[in-house]
Coordinates of C-alpha atoms and ligand atoms in Angstrom, one line a residue:
M1 CA 96.5 112.2 140.8
I2 CA 97.6 115.6 141.9
D3 CA 96.1 118.7 140.3
P4 CA 99.0 120.3 138.4
N5 CA 97.1 123.6 138.3
A6 CA 96.5 123.7 142.1
K7 CA 97.4 127.2 143.4
D8 CA 99.0 125.7 146.5
L9 CA 101.0 123.0 144.7
V10 CA 104.2 122.4 146.5
V11 CA 107.4 121.6 144.5
G12 CA 110.1 119.5 146.1
V13 CA 113.6 120.0 144.7
V14 CA 116.2 117.4 145.6
G15 CA 119.9 118.3 145.0
C16 CA 120.7 122.0 145.3
G17 CA 123.7 122.2 143.0
A18 CA 123.9 124.0 139.7
M19 CA 120.7 122.6 138.2
G20 CA 118.7 122.4 141.4
Q21 CA 119.3 126.1 142.1
G22 CA 118.0 127.0 138.6
I23 CA 115.0 124.7 139.0
I24 CA 114.2 126.3 142.4
Q25 CA 114.4 129.8 140.9
V26 CA 112.1 129.1 137.9
A27 CA 109.6 127.3 140.2
L28 CA 109.6 130.4 142.5
Q29 CA 109.3 132.7 139.6
G30 CA 106.3 130.7 138.5
G31 CA 104.6 131.5 141.8
L32 CA 104.9 128.0 143.3
R33 CA 106.0 127.0 146.9
V34 CA 109.3 125.1 147.0
V35 CA 110.8 122.8 149.5
A36 CA 114.4 122.1 148.7
Y37 CA 116.5 119.3 150.1
D38 CA 120.1 118.3 149.7
A39 CA 121.9 115.4 151.4
R40 CA 125.0 117.3 152.1
A41 CA 124.8 119.1 155.4
G42 CA 124.2 122.8 154.7
G43 CA 123.9 122.1 151.0
A44 CA 120.3 123.2 150.8
A45 CA 120.9 126.4 152.8
A46 CA 123.8 127.2 150.5
G47 CA 121.6 126.5 147.5
R48 CA 118.9 128.8 148.9
D49 CA 121.5 131.6 149.5
A50 CA 122.7 131.3 145.9
V51 CA 119.1 131.5 144.6
L52 CA 118.2 134.5 146.8
A53 CA 121.3 136.3 145.7
R54 CA 120.3 135.8 142.1
L55 CA 116.8 137.2 142.8
D56 CA 118.4 140.2 144.5
R57 CA 120.4 140.8 141.3
L58 CA 117.2 140.7 139.3
V59 CA 115.7 143.3 141.7
E60 CA 118.8 145.5 141.2
K61 CA 118.4 145.1 137.4
Q62 CA 114.8 146.0 137.8
T63 CA 113.6 142.8 136.1
L64 CA 111.9 141.8 139.4
T65 CA 110.0 143.9 141.9
T66 CA 111.0 144.0 145.6
D67 CA 107.6 142.7 146.5
A68 CA 107.8 139.7 144.1
A69 CA 111.3 138.8 145.4
A70 CA 110.0 139.0 149.0
A71 CA 107.1 136.7 148.1
M72 CA 109.6 134.2 146.6
R73 CA 111.8 134.3 149.6
E74 CA 108.7 133.5 151.7
A75 CA 107.7 130.7 149.4
L76 CA 111.1 128.8 149.7
S77 CA 112.0 126.6 152.5
V78 CA 115.1 124.4 152.7
T79 CA 115.8 121.2 154.7
D80 CA 118.5 118.6 155.4
D81 CA 115.7 116.1 156.2
I82 CA 114.1 114.3 153.3
A83 CA 110.9 113.7 155.4
D84 CA 110.2 117.5 155.0
L85 CA 109.3 116.8 151.3
A86 CA 106.1 115.2 152.5
P87 CA 103.8 118.0 151.3
A88 CA 105.3 118.0 147.7
G89 CA 102.9 117.3 144.9
V90 CA 105.8 117.0 142.5
V91 CA 109.5 116.4 143.3
V92 CA 112.2 117.3 140.8
E93 CA 115.4 115.4 141.4
A94 CA 118.8 117.0 140.4
V95 CA 121.4 114.9 142.3
F96 CA 124.6 113.4 141.0
E97 CA 124.3 111.5 137.7
D98 CA 124.7 108.1 139.2
I99 CA 122.0 105.4 138.7
E100 CA 122.5 103.8 142.1
V101 CA 122.3 107.2 143.9
K102 CA 119.1 108.0 142.0
R103 CA 117.4 104.6 142.5
E104 CA 118.0 104.7 146.2
L105 CA 116.8 108.2 146.4
F106 CA 113.6 107.5 144.5
G107 CA 112.9 104.6 146.9
K108 CA 113.2 106.9 149.8
L109 CA 111.1 109.6 148.2
E110 CA 108.3 107.0 147.6
A111 CA 108.2 106.4 151.3
V112 CA 107.9 110.2 152.1
V113 CA 105.5 111.7 149.6
A114 CA 101.8 111.1 149.0
E115 CA 100.8 108.2 146.8
D116 CA 99.7 110.5 144.0
A117 CA 102.7 112.8 144.0
I118 CA 104.9 112.9 140.8
L119 CA 108.6 112.0 140.9
A120 CA 110.6 113.6 138.1
S121 CA 114.3 113.3 137.4
N122 CA 116.5 115.9 135.7
T123 CA 118.9 113.2 134.5
S124 CA 120.7 114.0 131.2
S125 CA 121.8 110.5 130.3
L126 CA 120.1 107.8 132.5
P127 CA 117.0 106.0 131.2
I128 CA 113.9 107.0 133.1
G129 CA 112.8 103.4 132.9
S130 CA 116.0 102.4 134.7
I131 CA 115.5 104.9 137.5
A132 CA 111.8 103.8 137.9
R133 CA 112.6 100.1 137.8
S134 CA 112.7 99.6 141.6
C135 CA 109.9 102.0 142.4
K136 CA 106.6 100.7 143.8
H137 CA 104.6 103.0 141.5
P138 CA 106.7 103.5 138.4
G139 CA 103.7 105.1 136.6
R140 CA 104.4 108.4 138.5
V141 CA 108.1 108.5 137.5
A142 CA 109.1 110.6 134.6
G143 CA 111.9 112.9 133.4
L144 CA 111.8 116.7 133.6
H145 CA 115.0 117.6 131.8
F146 CA 116.1 121.2 132.1
F147 CA 119.0 122.9 130.3
N148 CA 121.8 124.9 131.8
P149 CA 121.5 127.7 132.8
V150 CA 117.9 126.9 133.7
P151 CA 116.6 130.5 134.1
L152 CA 117.8 131.4 130.6
M153 CA 117.0 128.2 128.7
R154 CA 113.2 128.1 128.0
L155 CA 113.1 124.5 126.9
V156 CA 112.2 121.6 129.2
E157 CA 111.9 118.0 128.0
V158 CA 109.2 115.9 129.6
I159 CA 110.4 112.4 129.3
K160 CA 107.9 109.6 129.2
G161 CA 109.4 106.4 130.6
P162 CA 108.1 103.0 129.5
A163 CA 105.8 102.8 132.6
T164 CA 104.9 106.5 132.9
D165 CA 101.2 107.2 133.2
P166 CA 100.1 109.6 130.4
A167 CA 98.3 111.7 133.0
V168 CA 101.7 112.3 134.7
V169 CA 103.1 113.4 131.4
D170 CA 100.3 115.9 130.9
A171 CA 100.7 117.2 134.5
L172 CA 104.4 117.8 133.9
V173 CA 103.6 119.7 130.8
T174 CA 101.4 121.9 132.8
I175 CA 103.9 122.3 135.6
G176 CA 106.7 123.0 133.1
T177 CA 104.6 125.7 131.7
R178 CA 103.9 127.1 135.2
F179 CA 107.7 127.2 135.6
G180 CA 107.8 129.6 132.6
R181 CA 109.4 126.9 130.3
T182 CA 108.3 125.5 127.0
P183 CA 107.8 121.8 127.5
V184 CA 108.2 119.2 124.7
V185 CA 107.2 115.6 125.3
V186 CA 110.0 113.1 124.5
K187 CA 110.3 109.4 124.5
D188 CA 112.7 107.7 127.0
S189 CA 115.7 107.3 124.6
P190 CA 119.4 107.9 124.8
G191 CA 120.2 111.6 125.1
F192 CA 116.5 112.2 124.9
L193 CA 115.9 114.8 122.1
V194 CA 118.4 117.7 122.2
N195 CA 121.4 115.8 123.4
M196 CA 120.9 113.2 120.6
G197 CA 119.9 115.7 117.8
G198 CA 122.9 117.9 118.6
R199 CA 125.3 115.2 117.7
A200 CA 124.9 115.8 114.0
F201 CA 126.2 119.4 114.2
T202 CA 129.3 118.7 116.3
T203 CA 130.3 115.3 115.0
E204 CA 129.9 116.3 111.3
G205 CA 132.1 119.4 111.9
L206 CA 134.7 117.0 113.4
H207 CA 134.4 114.7 110.4
L208 CA 135.1 117.5 108.0
Q209 CA 138.2 118.3 110.0
H210 CA 139.2 114.6 110.2
E211 CA 139.0 114.2 106.5
G212 CA 141.2 117.3 105.9
V213 CA 138.4 119.0 104.0
A214 CA 138.4 122.2 106.0
T215 CA 139.8 123.8 109.2
P216 CA 137.7 124.5 112.2
A217 CA 137.7 128.2 111.4
Q218 CA 136.4 127.5 107.9
V219 CA 133.6 125.2 109.1
D220 CA 132.6 127.8 111.7
A221 CA 132.6 130.7 109.3
V222 CA 130.5 128.9 106.7
M223 CA 128.0 127.8 109.3
R224 CA 127.7 131.3 110.7
D225 CA 127.7 133.3 107.5
C226 CA 126.0 130.9 105.1
G227 CA 123.9 128.8 107.5
H228 CA 123.0 131.6 110.0
F229 CA 124.0 129.5 113.0
R230 CA 125.0 131.7 115.9
M231 CA 128.2 129.7 116.3
G232 CA 130.0 127.0 114.4
P233 CA 130.4 123.5 115.8
F234 CA 134.0 124.1 116.9
Q235 CA 133.2 127.3 118.7
L236 CA 130.3 125.6 120.4
M237 CA 132.4 122.6 121.6
D238 CA 135.0 125.0 123.0
L239 CA 132.3 127.0 124.8
T240 CA 130.4 124.1 126.3
G241 CA 133.7 122.4 127.1
I242 CA 135.2 119.2 125.6
D243 CA 135.1 117.7 129.1
V244 CA 131.3 117.8 128.7
N245 CA 130.6 117.3 125.0
Y246 CA 133.1 114.4 124.4
P247 CA 131.6 112.2 127.2
V248 CA 128.0 113.1 126.1
S249 CA 128.9 112.1 122.5
M250 CA 130.3 108.8 123.7
I251 CA 127.3 108.1 126.0
V252 CA 124.8 108.8 123.2
F253 CA 126.8 106.8 120.7
E254 CA 127.2 103.8 122.9
Q255 CA 123.6 103.8 124.1
F256 CA 122.6 103.8 120.4
L257 CA 124.8 100.7 120.1
N258 CA 127.5 102.5 118.1
D259 CA 125.2 103.9 115.4
P260 CA 127.8 105.5 113.0
R261 CA 125.4 108.5 112.5
L262 CA 126.5 109.5 116.1
R263 CA 130.2 108.7 115.8
T264 CA 132.7 111.3 116.8
T265 CA 136.4 111.4 115.7
P266 CA 139.7 110.4 117.4
H267 CA 140.7 114.1 117.5
H268 CA 137.7 114.8 119.8
R269 CA 138.9 112.2 122.2
A270 CA 142.5 113.4 121.9
L271 CA 141.5 116.9 123.0
F272 CA 139.6 115.3 125.9
D273 CA 142.6 113.1 126.9
A274 CA 145.0 116.1 126.6
G275 CA 142.8 118.2 128.9
R276 CA 142.3 120.7 126.1
F277 CA 138.7 121.4 127.1
G278 CA 138.2 124.8 125.2
R279 CA 137.8 128.2 126.7
K280 CA 137.9 127.0 130.3
T281 CA 141.5 125.7 129.8
G282 CA 142.7 128.3 127.4
Q283 CA 143.0 125.7 124.6
G284 CA 140.7 123.5 122.6
H285 CA 140.0 123.8 118.9
Y286 CA 141.2 127.4 119.3
R287 CA 143.5 129.2 121.8
Y288 CA 142.1 131.7 124.3
D289 CA 143.4 134.5 126.4
A290 CA 142.4 134.9 130.1
K291 CA 139.3 136.9 129.0
G292 CA 138.2 134.0 126.7
T293 CA 139.0 135.8 123.5
V294 CA 140.5 133.7 120.7
I295 CA 144.2 134.4 120.2
D296 CA 145.3 134.9 116.6
P297 CA 141.9 133.8 115.1
P298 CA 142.7 131.8 112.0
S299 CA 141.1 133.2 108.8
A300 CA 138.5 131.4 106.9
D301 CA 139.0 133.5 103.8
H302 CA 141.1 132.5 100.8
A303 CA 144.0 134.9 100.3
T304 CA 145.1 135.4 96.7
D305 CA 146.6 138.1 94.6
A306 CA 145.6 136.4 91.3
A307 CA 143.8 138.5 88.7
P308 CA 140.1 138.0 88.9
A309 CA 138.6 135.8 86.1
S310 CA 135.9 137.4 84.0
V311 CA 134.9 134.4 81.9
V312 CA 134.3 130.9 82.9
H313 CA 132.6 127.8 81.4
V314 CA 129.6 126.6 83.3
A315 CA 129.4 122.9 83.5
T316 CA 126.0 122.8 85.2
P317 CA 123.8 125.1 83.0
N318 CA 120.3 126.3 84.0
D319 CA 121.1 126.4 87.7
Q320 CA 119.5 129.7 88.7
A321 CA 121.3 130.0 92.0
L322 CA 124.7 129.5 90.3
D323 CA 123.8 132.0 87.5
E324 CA 122.9 134.6 90.1
L325 CA 126.1 134.1 92.0
L326 CA 128.3 134.3 88.9
D327 CA 126.4 137.5 87.9
R328 CA 127.2 139.0 91.2
A329 CA 130.9 138.1 90.8
G330 CA 131.0 139.5 87.3
L331 CA 131.7 136.1 85.8
S332 CA 130.3 135.5 82.3
S333 CA 129.7 132.1 80.9
R334 CA 131.3 131.1 77.6
A335 CA 131.7 127.9 75.6
D336 CA 134.7 126.0 76.8
D337 CA 137.9 127.0 75.1
G338 CA 139.9 124.2 76.7
A339 CA 141.9 126.6 78.9
M340 CA 139.4 128.6 81.0
P341 CA 138.1 127.9 84.5
I342 CA 135.1 125.6 84.6
V343 CA 132.5 126.2 87.4
A344 CA 129.7 123.8 88.5
A345 CA 127.1 123.9 91.2
L346 CA 127.2 120.5 93.0
Y347 CA 124.7 119.0 95.4
G348 CA 126.0 116.3 97.5
E349 CA 128.5 115.2 94.9
D350 CA 132.2 115.8 95.3
A351 CA 134.3 117.4 92.5
S352 CA 136.1 114.2 91.7
G353 CA 132.8 112.3 91.3
F354 CA 131.4 115.0 89.1
C355 CA 134.4 115.1 86.8
A356 CA 134.4 111.3 86.5
R357 CA 130.7 111.2 85.8
T358 CA 130.6 114.1 83.3
G359 CA 134.1 113.9 81.7
T360 CA 134.8 117.4 83.0
D361 CA 138.5 118.4 83.3
P362 CA 139.4 118.1 87.0
R363 CA 142.4 120.5 86.6
R364 CA 140.1 123.4 85.7
L365 CA 136.9 122.6 87.8
V366 CA 136.0 125.0 90.6
A367 CA 132.8 123.7 92.4
V368 CA 130.6 126.3 94.0
D369 CA 128.2 125.8 96.9
T370 CA 125.2 127.8 95.9
T371 CA 123.1 126.8 98.9
G372 CA 122.5 129.0 102.0
D373 CA 123.3 132.7 102.2
T374 CA 126.0 133.6 99.8
S375 CA 125.9 137.3 100.3
K376 CA 129.0 137.4 102.5
R377 CA 130.8 134.1 101.9
V378 CA 130.9 131.4 99.3
T379 CA 132.5 128.0 99.5
L380 CA 134.7 126.8 96.6
M381 CA 136.0 123.3 96.2
T382 CA 138.4 121.5 93.8
A383 CA 139.4 118.0 93.0
P384 CA 142.9 116.7 94.0
S385 CA 144.6 117.4 90.7
A386 CA 143.2 120.9 90.3
D387 CA 145.3 123.7 89.0
P388 CA 145.4 126.4 91.7
A389 CA 145.5 129.2 89.1
H390 CA 141.9 128.6 88.0
R391 CA 140.7 128.3 91.6
D392 CA 142.5 131.5 92.5
A393 CA 141.1 133.4 89.5
V394 CA 137.5 132.4 90.4
A395 CA 138.2 133.2 94.1
A396 CA 139.6 136.6 93.2
A397 CA 136.4 137.4 91.2
F398 CA 134.4 136.8 94.4
V399 CA 136.7 138.9 96.5
K400 CA 136.3 141.7 94.1
A401 CA 132.5 141.5 94.5
G402 CA 132.8 141.6 98.3
V403 CA 132.1 137.9 98.9
A404 CA 134.7 136.1 100.9
P405 CA 135.7 132.8 99.3
T406 CA 136.4 129.8 101.6
V407 CA 138.4 127.3 99.7
I408 CA 138.2 123.7 100.8
K409 CA 139.4 120.3 99.7
D410 CA 137.1 117.9 97.9
S411 CA 134.0 116.9 99.9
P412 CA 130.7 115.4 99.0
G413 CA 128.3 118.3 100.0
F414 CA 131.0 120.9 100.6
I415 CA 130.5 122.1 104.3
L416 CA 127.1 123.6 104.5
Q417 CA 125.1 121.0 102.5
R418 CA 126.8 118.2 104.3
M419 CA 126.2 119.7 107.8
R420 CA 122.6 120.7 107.1
A421 CA 121.8 117.3 105.4
M422 CA 123.2 115.5 108.5
I423 CA 121.2 117.7 110.9
A424 CA 118.1 117.2 108.8
N425 CA 118.6 113.5 108.3
L426 CA 119.1 112.9 112.1
G427 CA 116.0 115.1 112.7
C428 CA 114.0 112.9 110.3
E429 CA 115.3 109.8 112.1
M430 CA 114.2 111.2 115.4
A431 CA 110.7 111.6 113.9
Q432 CA 110.9 108.0 112.5
I433 CA 111.7 106.5 115.9
G434 CA 108.9 108.5 117.4
L435 CA 111.1 110.5 119.8
A436 CA 108.7 113.5 119.6
T437 CA 106.3 115.0 117.1
P438 CA 108.0 116.7 114.0
A439 CA 106.9 120.1 115.3
D440 CA 108.4 119.4 118.7
I441 CA 111.7 118.2 117.3
D442 CA 112.0 121.5 115.5
L443 CA 111.0 123.5 118.5
A444 CA 113.3 121.7 120.9
M445 CA 116.3 122.0 118.7
K446 CA 115.7 125.7 118.2
L447 CA 115.2 126.4 121.9
G448 CA 117.8 124.0 123.2
L449 CA 120.6 124.7 120.8
N450 CA 119.8 128.1 119.3
Y451 CA 119.5 126.7 115.8
P452 CA 118.1 129.1 113.3
L453 CA 115.7 126.4 112.0
G454 CA 114.7 123.0 113.3
P455 CA 116.1 119.9 111.5
L456 CA 112.9 119.2 109.6
E457 CA 112.5 122.9 108.8
I458 CA 116.0 122.8 107.3
A459 CA 114.9 119.9 105.1
K460 CA 111.9 121.9 104.1
E461 CA 113.9 124.9 103.3
M462 CA 116.5 123.0 101.3
G463 CA 113.8 121.0 99.6
V464 CA 112.9 117.5 100.7
A465 CA 114.0 115.8 97.5
R466 CA 117.2 117.8 97.4
T467 CA 118.0 117.1 101.1
H468 CA 117.5 113.4 100.3
A469 CA 119.6 113.6 97.2
I470 CA 122.4 115.3 99.1
I471 CA 122.6 112.7 101.9
A472 CA 122.2 109.8 99.5
A473 CA 125.0 111.2 97.3
I474 CA 127.3 111.5 100.3
H475 CA 126.4 108.0 101.3
D476 CA 127.2 106.8 97.7
A477 CA 130.5 108.6 97.7
T478 CA 131.6 107.4 101.2
R479 CA 129.8 104.1 101.5
D480 CA 129.7 105.1 105.2
P481 CA 126.5 104.1 107.0
R482 CA 126.9 107.3 108.9
Y483 CA 125.2 109.0 105.9
R484 CA 122.5 106.4 105.2
P485 CA 119.3 108.3 104.5
S486 CA 116.6 108.1 107.2
L487 CA 113.6 106.2 105.9
W488 CA 111.4 109.1 107.1
L489 CA 113.3 111.4 104.7
R490 CA 113.4 108.9 101.8
R491 CA 109.7 108.1 101.9
R492 CA 108.7 111.8 101.9
A493 CA 111.2 112.6 99.1
L494 CA 109.9 109.6 97.0
L495 CA 106.3 110.5 97.4
G496 CA 106.7 114.3 97.2
L497 CA 105.2 114.7 100.7
P498 CA 106.0 117.5 103.1
V499 CA 108.8 116.5 105.5
H500 CA 106.6 117.2 108.5
A501 CA 103.9 114.8 107.2
T502 CA 103.1 112.1 109.7
G503 CA 101.3 108.7 109.3
Ligands
NAD1 N1 124.9 120.6 134.7 C1 124.3 120.5 133.6 O1 124.5 121.2 132.6 C2 123.0 119.6 133.5 C3 122.1 119.8 132.5 C4 120.9 119.0 132.5 C5 120.8 118.0 133.5 N2 121.8 117.8 134.4 C6 121.6 116.8 135.4 O2 121.2 117.4 136.6 C7 121.6 116.6 137.7 C8 122.4 117.5 138.7 O3 123.5 118.0 138.0 P1 124.3 119.3 138.6 O4 125.2 119.8 137.5 O5 123.3 120.3 139.2 O6 125.1 118.6 139.8 P2 125.8 119.3 141.0 O7 126.9 118.4 141.4 O8 126.0 120.7 140.8 O9 124.7 119.1 142.2 C9 124.2 117.9 142.7 C10 123.7 118.2 144.1 O10 123.0 117.0 144.6 C11 123.4 116.8 145.9 N3 123.2 115.3 146.2 C12 123.9 114.3 145.8 N4 123.4 113.2 146.1 C13 122.2 113.4 146.8 C14 121.2 112.7 147.4 N5 121.3 111.3 147.4 N6 120.2 113.3 148.0 C15 120.1 114.6 148.0 N7 121.1 115.4 147.4 C16 122.1 114.8 146.8 C17 124.8 117.2 146.1 O11 125.1 117.5 147.4 C18 124.8 118.5 145.2 O12 124.4 119.7 145.9 C19 122.4 115.4 137.1 O13 121.5 114.3 137.0 C20 122.8 115.9 135.7 O14 123.0 114.9 134.8 C21 122.9 118.6 134.5

């Protein structure tokens, strides 16, 4: 077994395209020697030139010294001959995403490198077990899954295939750290960790749109303002490109044997089929100008010139979060006079379900999402037969108080509760199937997708029992197995245990 800490460890990089170049750069920045190989004639040299140009830019920006850049230039050699990878203690493969190409390559690599060298694949979607299948020593084959752009994305997933030797996993953790990345160890499973976990965010946004609950602009605004996500799901899809996220969604969904939790919507596919890939094509969920700025950004705020309400009847008394929100909006609670707006804080239940269960008048009910940050924006929701006058009077009270109301159609769990419960529930499922430790699931989702909190941390913040109640209520309302609570979440909610508790 190679010494992953060896000062003179040589890293082989195979495939000098977008990812290979990033991997070369972080290996060099980690002080390692690199031999880079590409099968395309001149491909490795072109990769080297691109990496060296990037290092030059870092010198210009003064984030790298001239001496350090010169040392890295010295430490990099490129070749069009696979035999030159012989001195590599670890080879990272970043060639085309094709199982036959990778299998054949790994066979050739085994014949070139020392018997104790590690062979790692940067594949996004191919099982490591499948790549290692025809290797003579599958124990030394693992995944080392970087994120694009590699130098900016700190996370690296170390994928343990079914035959991977635990010492190889440990060595890759050390090597990943030497590359300046933060490694998390992940089981060999479709989409690995981040590409599977990320499905909750995008596909639930799409389901809210599909059901006619809210527009992309409304979902995005609520996720940013109330959920503190840097971007909403529709912005994110348009940025990464629907030509990328639709196929990834389908691969993960199909490899999980069509698990409805991972199901996307026909509209996602329609955008893909129409070539509306997002920013890169000028049109996706939004329209963009040549600079990538959204044209005529749709508003998420409810426009009304109604007179603000000042009194309402509260149908869910003793809810502290609701009481505080109503206070801020200058809304006082009174006994129901049969004509005033009725407000209720709902958790996972839709307005129709609440009215049917409690006998509340659906024409006057305005449901309020009290969860998340309501300092800038609040989500209001009504049942199908609601009188818009009551909704507008309550919305106007929030406008007056400087809180933008987003008014949506009836939805179990509004926008934020539903999105966060989905993210948390899928995170719990990842823990249940042993994809990674609960702490690593949180860490990977924060580093890989810029989430403000990891999925289990979201459940902790919302309350384990409440998170379970929300997803269970959505499941009850929809009877859609997409929303079935993860047993991990259910058991911890039932027993009053922390959501991170293992065992
Ligand atoms: N692009 C991403 O965002 C991303 C993110 C994570 C992982 N990945 C994975 O990384 C890998 C590479 O992706 P990319 O975007 O860098 O691709 P790319 O097309 O930019 O580069 C692939 C390179 O591999 C070379 N190549 C192809 N077959 C080869 C072979 N048999 N031997 C040697 N070189 C060969 C090509 O000449 C090319 O230079 C894929 O497995 C992909 O799934 C990509």
